[in-house]
CSV table of C-alpha atoms in Angstrom, one decimal:
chain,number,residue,atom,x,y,z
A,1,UNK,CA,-5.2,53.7,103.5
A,2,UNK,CA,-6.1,51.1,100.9
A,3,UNK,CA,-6.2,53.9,98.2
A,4,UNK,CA,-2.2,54.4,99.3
A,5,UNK,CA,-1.0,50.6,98.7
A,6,UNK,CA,-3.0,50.5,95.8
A,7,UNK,CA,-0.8,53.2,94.6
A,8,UNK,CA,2.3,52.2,96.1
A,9,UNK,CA,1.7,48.7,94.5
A,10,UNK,CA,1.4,50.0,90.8
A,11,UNK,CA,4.4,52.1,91.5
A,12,UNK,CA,6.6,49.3,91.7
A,13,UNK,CA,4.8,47.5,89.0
A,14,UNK,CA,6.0,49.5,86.7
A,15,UNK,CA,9.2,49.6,87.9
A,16,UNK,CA,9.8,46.4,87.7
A,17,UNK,CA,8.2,46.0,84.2
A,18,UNK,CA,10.6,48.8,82.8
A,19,UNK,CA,13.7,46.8,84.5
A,20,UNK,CA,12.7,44.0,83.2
A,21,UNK,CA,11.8,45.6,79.9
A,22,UNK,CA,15.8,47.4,79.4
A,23,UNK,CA,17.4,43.9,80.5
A,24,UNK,CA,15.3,42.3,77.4
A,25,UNK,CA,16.5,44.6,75.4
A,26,UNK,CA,20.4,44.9,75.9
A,27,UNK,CA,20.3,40.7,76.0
A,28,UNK,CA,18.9,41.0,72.5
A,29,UNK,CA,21.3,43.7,71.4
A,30,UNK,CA,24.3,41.8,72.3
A,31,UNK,CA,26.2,40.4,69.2
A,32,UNK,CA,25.6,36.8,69.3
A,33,UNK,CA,28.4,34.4,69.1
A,34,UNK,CA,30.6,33.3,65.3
A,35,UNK,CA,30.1,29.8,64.5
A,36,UNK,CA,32.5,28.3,63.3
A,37,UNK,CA,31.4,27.0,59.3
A,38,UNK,CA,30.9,23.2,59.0
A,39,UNK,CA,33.8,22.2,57.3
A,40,UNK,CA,32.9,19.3,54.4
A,41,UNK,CA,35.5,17.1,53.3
A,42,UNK,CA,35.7,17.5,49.7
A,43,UNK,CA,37.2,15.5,46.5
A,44,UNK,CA,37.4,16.1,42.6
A,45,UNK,CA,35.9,13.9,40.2
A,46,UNK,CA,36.7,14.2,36.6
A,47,UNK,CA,34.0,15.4,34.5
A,48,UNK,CA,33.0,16.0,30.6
A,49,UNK,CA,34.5,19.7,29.7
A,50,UNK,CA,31.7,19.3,26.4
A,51,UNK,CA,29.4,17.2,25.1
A,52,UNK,CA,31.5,13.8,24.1
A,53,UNK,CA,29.7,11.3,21.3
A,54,UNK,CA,30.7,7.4,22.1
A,55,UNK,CA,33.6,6.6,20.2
A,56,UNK,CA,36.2,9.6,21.2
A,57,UNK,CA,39.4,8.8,22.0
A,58,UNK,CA,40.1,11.4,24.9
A,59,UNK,CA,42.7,13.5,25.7
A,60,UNK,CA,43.5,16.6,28.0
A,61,UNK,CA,40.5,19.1,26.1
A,62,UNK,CA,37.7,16.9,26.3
A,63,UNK,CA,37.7,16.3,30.4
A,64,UNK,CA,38.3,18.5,33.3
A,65,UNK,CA,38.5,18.5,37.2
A,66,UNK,CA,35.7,19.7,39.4
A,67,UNK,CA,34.9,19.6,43.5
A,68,UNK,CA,32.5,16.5,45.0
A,69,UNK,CA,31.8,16.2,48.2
A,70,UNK,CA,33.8,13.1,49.5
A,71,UNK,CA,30.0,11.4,50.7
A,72,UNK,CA,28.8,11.6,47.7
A,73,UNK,CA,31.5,10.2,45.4
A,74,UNK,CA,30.3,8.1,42.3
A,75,UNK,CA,31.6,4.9,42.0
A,76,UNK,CA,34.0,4.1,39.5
A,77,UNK,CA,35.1,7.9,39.8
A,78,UNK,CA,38.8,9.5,38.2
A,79,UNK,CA,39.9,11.8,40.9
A,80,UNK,CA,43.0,13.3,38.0
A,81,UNK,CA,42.6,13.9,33.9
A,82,UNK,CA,45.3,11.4,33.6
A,83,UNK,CA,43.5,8.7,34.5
A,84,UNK,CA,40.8,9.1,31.7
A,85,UNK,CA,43.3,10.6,28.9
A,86,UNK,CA,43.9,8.0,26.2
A,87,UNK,CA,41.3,5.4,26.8
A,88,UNK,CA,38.0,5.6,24.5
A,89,UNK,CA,34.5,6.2,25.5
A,90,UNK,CA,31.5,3.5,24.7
A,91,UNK,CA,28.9,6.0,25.4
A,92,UNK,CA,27.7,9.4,24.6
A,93,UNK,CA,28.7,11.8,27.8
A,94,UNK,CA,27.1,15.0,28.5
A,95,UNK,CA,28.6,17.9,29.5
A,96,UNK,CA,29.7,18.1,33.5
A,97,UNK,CA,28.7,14.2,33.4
A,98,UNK,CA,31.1,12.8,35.5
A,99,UNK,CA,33.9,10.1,33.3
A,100,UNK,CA,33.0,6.5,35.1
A,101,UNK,CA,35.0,3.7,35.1
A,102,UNK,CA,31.5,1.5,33.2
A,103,UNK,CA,31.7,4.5,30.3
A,104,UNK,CA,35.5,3.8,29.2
A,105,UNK,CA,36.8,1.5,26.6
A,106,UNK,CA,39.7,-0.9,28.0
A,107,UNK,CA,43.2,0.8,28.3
A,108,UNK,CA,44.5,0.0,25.4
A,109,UNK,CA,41.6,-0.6,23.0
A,110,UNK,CA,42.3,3.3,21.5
A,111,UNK,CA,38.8,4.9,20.3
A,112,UNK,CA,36.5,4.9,17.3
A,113,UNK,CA,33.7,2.8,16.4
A,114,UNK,CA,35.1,-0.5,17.1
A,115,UNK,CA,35.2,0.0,20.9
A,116,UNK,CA,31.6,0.3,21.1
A,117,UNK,CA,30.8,-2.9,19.5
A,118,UNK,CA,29.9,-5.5,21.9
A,119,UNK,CA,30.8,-8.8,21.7
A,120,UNK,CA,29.1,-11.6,19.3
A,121,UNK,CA,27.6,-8.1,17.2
A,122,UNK,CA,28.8,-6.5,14.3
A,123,UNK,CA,28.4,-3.5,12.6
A,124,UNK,CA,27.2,-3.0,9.2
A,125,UNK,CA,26.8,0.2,7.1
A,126,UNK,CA,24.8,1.0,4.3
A,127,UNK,CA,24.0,3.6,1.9
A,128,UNK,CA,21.0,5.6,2.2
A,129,UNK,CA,19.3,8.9,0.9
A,130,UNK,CA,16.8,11.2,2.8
A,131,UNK,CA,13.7,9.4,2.3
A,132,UNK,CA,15.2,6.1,3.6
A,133,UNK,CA,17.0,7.8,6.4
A,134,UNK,CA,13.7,9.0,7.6
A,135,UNK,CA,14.6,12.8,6.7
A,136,UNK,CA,17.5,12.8,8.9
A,137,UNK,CA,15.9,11.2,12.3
A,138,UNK,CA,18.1,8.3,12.0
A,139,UNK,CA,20.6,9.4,14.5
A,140,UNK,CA,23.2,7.6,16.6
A,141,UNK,CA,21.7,6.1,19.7
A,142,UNK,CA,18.0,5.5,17.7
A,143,UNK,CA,16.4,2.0,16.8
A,144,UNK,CA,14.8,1.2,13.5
A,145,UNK,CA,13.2,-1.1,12.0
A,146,UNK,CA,15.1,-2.0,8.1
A,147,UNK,CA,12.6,-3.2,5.4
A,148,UNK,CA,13.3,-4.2,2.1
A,149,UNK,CA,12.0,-4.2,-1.5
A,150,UNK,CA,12.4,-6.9,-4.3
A,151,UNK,CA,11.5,-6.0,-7.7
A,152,UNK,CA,9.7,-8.5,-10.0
A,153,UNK,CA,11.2,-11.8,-11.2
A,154,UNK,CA,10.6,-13.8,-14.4
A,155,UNK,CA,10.9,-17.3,-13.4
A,156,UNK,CA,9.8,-19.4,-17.0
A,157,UNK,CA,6.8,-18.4,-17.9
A,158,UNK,CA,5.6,-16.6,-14.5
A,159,UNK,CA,6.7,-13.8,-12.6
A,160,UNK,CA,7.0,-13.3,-9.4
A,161,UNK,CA,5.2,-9.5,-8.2
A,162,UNK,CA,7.2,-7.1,-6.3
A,163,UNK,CA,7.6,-7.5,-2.4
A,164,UNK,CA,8.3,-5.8,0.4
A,165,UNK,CA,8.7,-7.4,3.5
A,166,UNK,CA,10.4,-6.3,7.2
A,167,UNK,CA,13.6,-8.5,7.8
A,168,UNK,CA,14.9,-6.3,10.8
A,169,UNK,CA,13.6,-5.4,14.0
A,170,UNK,CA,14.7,-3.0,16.9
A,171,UNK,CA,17.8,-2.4,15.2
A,172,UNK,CA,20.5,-0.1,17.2
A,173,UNK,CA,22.3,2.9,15.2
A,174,UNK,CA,25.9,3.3,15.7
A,175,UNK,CA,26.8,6.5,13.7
A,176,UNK,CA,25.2,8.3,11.0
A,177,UNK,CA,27.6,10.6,8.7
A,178,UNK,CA,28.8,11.5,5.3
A,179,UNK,CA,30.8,10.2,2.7
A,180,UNK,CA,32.5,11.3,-0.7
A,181,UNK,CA,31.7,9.1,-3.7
A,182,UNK,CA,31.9,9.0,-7.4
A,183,UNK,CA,28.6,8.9,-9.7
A,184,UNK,CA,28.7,7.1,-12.8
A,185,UNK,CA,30.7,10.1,-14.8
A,186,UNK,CA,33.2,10.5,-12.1
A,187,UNK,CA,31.7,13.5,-10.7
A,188,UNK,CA,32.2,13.8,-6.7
A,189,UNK,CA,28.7,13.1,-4.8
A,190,UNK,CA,27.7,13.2,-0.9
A,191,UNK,CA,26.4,10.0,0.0
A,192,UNK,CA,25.0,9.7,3.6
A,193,UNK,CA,25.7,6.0,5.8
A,194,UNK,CA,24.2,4.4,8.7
A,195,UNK,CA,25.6,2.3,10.5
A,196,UNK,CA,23.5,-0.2,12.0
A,197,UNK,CA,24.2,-2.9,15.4
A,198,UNK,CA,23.6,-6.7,14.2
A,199,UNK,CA,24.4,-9.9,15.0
A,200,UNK,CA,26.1,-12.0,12.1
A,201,UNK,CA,23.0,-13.5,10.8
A,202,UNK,CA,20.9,-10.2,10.6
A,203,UNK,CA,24.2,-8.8,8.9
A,204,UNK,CA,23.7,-11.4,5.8
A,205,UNK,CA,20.2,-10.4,5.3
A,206,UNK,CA,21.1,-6.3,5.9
A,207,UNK,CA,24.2,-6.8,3.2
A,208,UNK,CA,21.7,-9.1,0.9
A,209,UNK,CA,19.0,-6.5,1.0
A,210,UNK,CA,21.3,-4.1,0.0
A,211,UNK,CA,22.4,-5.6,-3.2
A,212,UNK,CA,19.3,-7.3,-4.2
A,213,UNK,CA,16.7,-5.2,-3.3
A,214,UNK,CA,15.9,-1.6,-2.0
A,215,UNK,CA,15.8,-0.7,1.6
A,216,UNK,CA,14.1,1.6,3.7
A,217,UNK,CA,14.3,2.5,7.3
A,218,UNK,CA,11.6,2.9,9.9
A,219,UNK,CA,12.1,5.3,13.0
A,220,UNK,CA,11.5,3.1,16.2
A,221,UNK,CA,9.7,5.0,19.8
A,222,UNK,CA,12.7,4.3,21.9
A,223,UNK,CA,10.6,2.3,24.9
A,224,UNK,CA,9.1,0.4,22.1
A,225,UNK,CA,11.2,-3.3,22.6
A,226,UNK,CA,8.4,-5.3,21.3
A,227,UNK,CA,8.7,-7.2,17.9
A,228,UNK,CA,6.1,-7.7,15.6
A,229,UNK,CA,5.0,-10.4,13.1
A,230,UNK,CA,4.1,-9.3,9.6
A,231,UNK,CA,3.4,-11.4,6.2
A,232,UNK,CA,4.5,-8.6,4.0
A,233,UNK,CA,2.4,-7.4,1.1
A,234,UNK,CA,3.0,-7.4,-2.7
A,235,UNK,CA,1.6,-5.0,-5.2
A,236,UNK,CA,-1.4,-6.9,-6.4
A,237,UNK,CA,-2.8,-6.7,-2.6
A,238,UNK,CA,-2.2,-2.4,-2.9
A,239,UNK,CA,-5.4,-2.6,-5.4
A,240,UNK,CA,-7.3,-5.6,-4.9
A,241,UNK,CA,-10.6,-4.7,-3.8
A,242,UNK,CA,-11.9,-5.8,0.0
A,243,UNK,CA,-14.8,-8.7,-1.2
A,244,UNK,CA,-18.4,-7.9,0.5
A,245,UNK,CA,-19.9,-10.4,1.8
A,246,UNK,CA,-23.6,-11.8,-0.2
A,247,UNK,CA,-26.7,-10.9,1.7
A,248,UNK,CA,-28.0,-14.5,3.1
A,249,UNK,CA,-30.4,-16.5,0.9
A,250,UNK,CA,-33.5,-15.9,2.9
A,251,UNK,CA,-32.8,-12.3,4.8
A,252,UNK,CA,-35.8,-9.9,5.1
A,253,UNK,CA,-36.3,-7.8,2.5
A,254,UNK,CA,-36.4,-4.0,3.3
A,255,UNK,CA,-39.8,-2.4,2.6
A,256,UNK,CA,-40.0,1.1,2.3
A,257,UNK,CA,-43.5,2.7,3.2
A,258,UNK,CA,-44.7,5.7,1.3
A,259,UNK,CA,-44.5,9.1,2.8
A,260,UNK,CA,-47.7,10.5,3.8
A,261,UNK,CA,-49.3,13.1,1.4
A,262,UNK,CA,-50.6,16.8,2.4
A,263,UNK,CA,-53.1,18.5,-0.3
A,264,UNK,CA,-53.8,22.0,-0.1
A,265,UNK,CA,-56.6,23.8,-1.4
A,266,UNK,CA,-55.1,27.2,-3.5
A,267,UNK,CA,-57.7,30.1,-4.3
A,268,UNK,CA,-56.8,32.3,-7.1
A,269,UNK,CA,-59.7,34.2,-7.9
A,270,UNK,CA,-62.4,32.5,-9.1
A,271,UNK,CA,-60.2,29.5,-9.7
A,272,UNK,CA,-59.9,26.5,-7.3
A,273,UNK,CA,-56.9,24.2,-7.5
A,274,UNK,CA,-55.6,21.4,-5.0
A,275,UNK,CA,-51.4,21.2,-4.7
A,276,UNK,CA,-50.2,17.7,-2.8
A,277,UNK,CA,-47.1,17.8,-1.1
């Protein structure tokens, strides 16, 4: 009799497993129900179309529209190219960089170099060749260091040795380009200019060192800010031998003791003979 329900009960067991089993599976084959997509509010911001150096004036090719999400908005944002057209930029852009409000000229102050001149600086260029445009490093946007050169002077009967000395420090580049000049026969020659970030003082000594003397350029690590103070050097000091100091009046004297000797008895024959080492 106990053999029976046994039986009975694992019948309807597994009945009720496989029941329960198909109602798992049709719940999970049922198509579950569309959400409806999260809509986000959405802007446009105006953005570089290029690469844009300080300086440009822009118009309609240089900027373009693109989709922001409202949150996210930059300040001082153009939400249409009209905004930004005809007002200059004071900084280099980068392509897809949105145009802010803090990168734009005044309206009205038209492009070039003079809108990126801030106030109480000036800008000053000068002529320079390869070697004193550090082989083309000098870029807009770098900081050098300008020293100059002074050739010898007679003054009566002495003369004063030839000097070189660092007048400018941590010096800001504006623009570095090309120019067409005229050599001494007439003949047309590319001459390359920096143009250099000063205040009106350094500008006297840049515009002096220029005429007087020869200048040369030094490339600056752009998170160096620090200034240095130097004495210069002439050109007697590029020879002049470092003096040794004189050994003291009563320091030891070094004694050297002999090496130790080896002799060594040699047998040739009936010859005896004794080799030191």
């Amino acid at each position: 009799m106990n053999r029976k329900k046994l039986l009975v009960a694992l019948v309807v067991a597994g009945i009720t497993g496989l029941a329960a089993s198909m109602l798992t599976f049709n719940y999970l084959k049922r198509p579950l129900p569309a959400v409806a997509a999260e809509q986000t509010p959405t802007g446009t911001v105006v953005v570089a179309a290029a690469q844009i150096p300080l300086g440009t004036f822009l118009t309609e090719g240089h900027v373009k529209t693109v989709a922001w999400t409202t949150g996210t908005l930059p300040d001082g944002y153009f939400a249409t190219e009209k905004d930004v057209v005809g007002r200059g930029l004071i900084v280099d852009v980068a392509a897809n960089e949105p145009i802010l409000s803090s990168k734009l000229a005044p309206e009205g102050a038209g492009g070039g170099l003079p809108v990126v001149i801030p106030e109480g600086k000036r800008a000053v260029s000068v002529k320079v060749d390869e070697v004193v445009g550090v082989a083309g490093f000098v870029l807009p946007g770098t900081r050098v260091d300008v020293l100059v050169t002074l050739n010898p002077e007679t003054e009566g009967d002495s003369q004063k040795p030839a000097t070189t000395r660092l007048i400018l420090q941590n010096v800001k580049v504006l623009a570095s380009g090309q120019k067409i000049e005229k050599d001494a026969e007439g003949k047309p020659q590319t001459v390359t200019v920096i143009t250099l970030l000063v205040t009106p003082e350094e500008s006297e000594k840049l515009t002096l060192a220029s005429t007087e003397g020869k200048i040369q350029m030094a490339l600056r690590n752009a998170m160096d800010m620090d200034s240095v103070s130097t004495e210069g050097i002439q050109a007697a000091e590029l020879v002049s031998e470092p003096s040794r100091p004189a050994p003291a009046a009563n320091a030891p004297r070094r004694v050297v003791a002999p090496r130790p000797s080896t002799q060594v008895e040699v047998i040739l024959g009936d010859k005896k003979t004794k080799e030191t080492f």
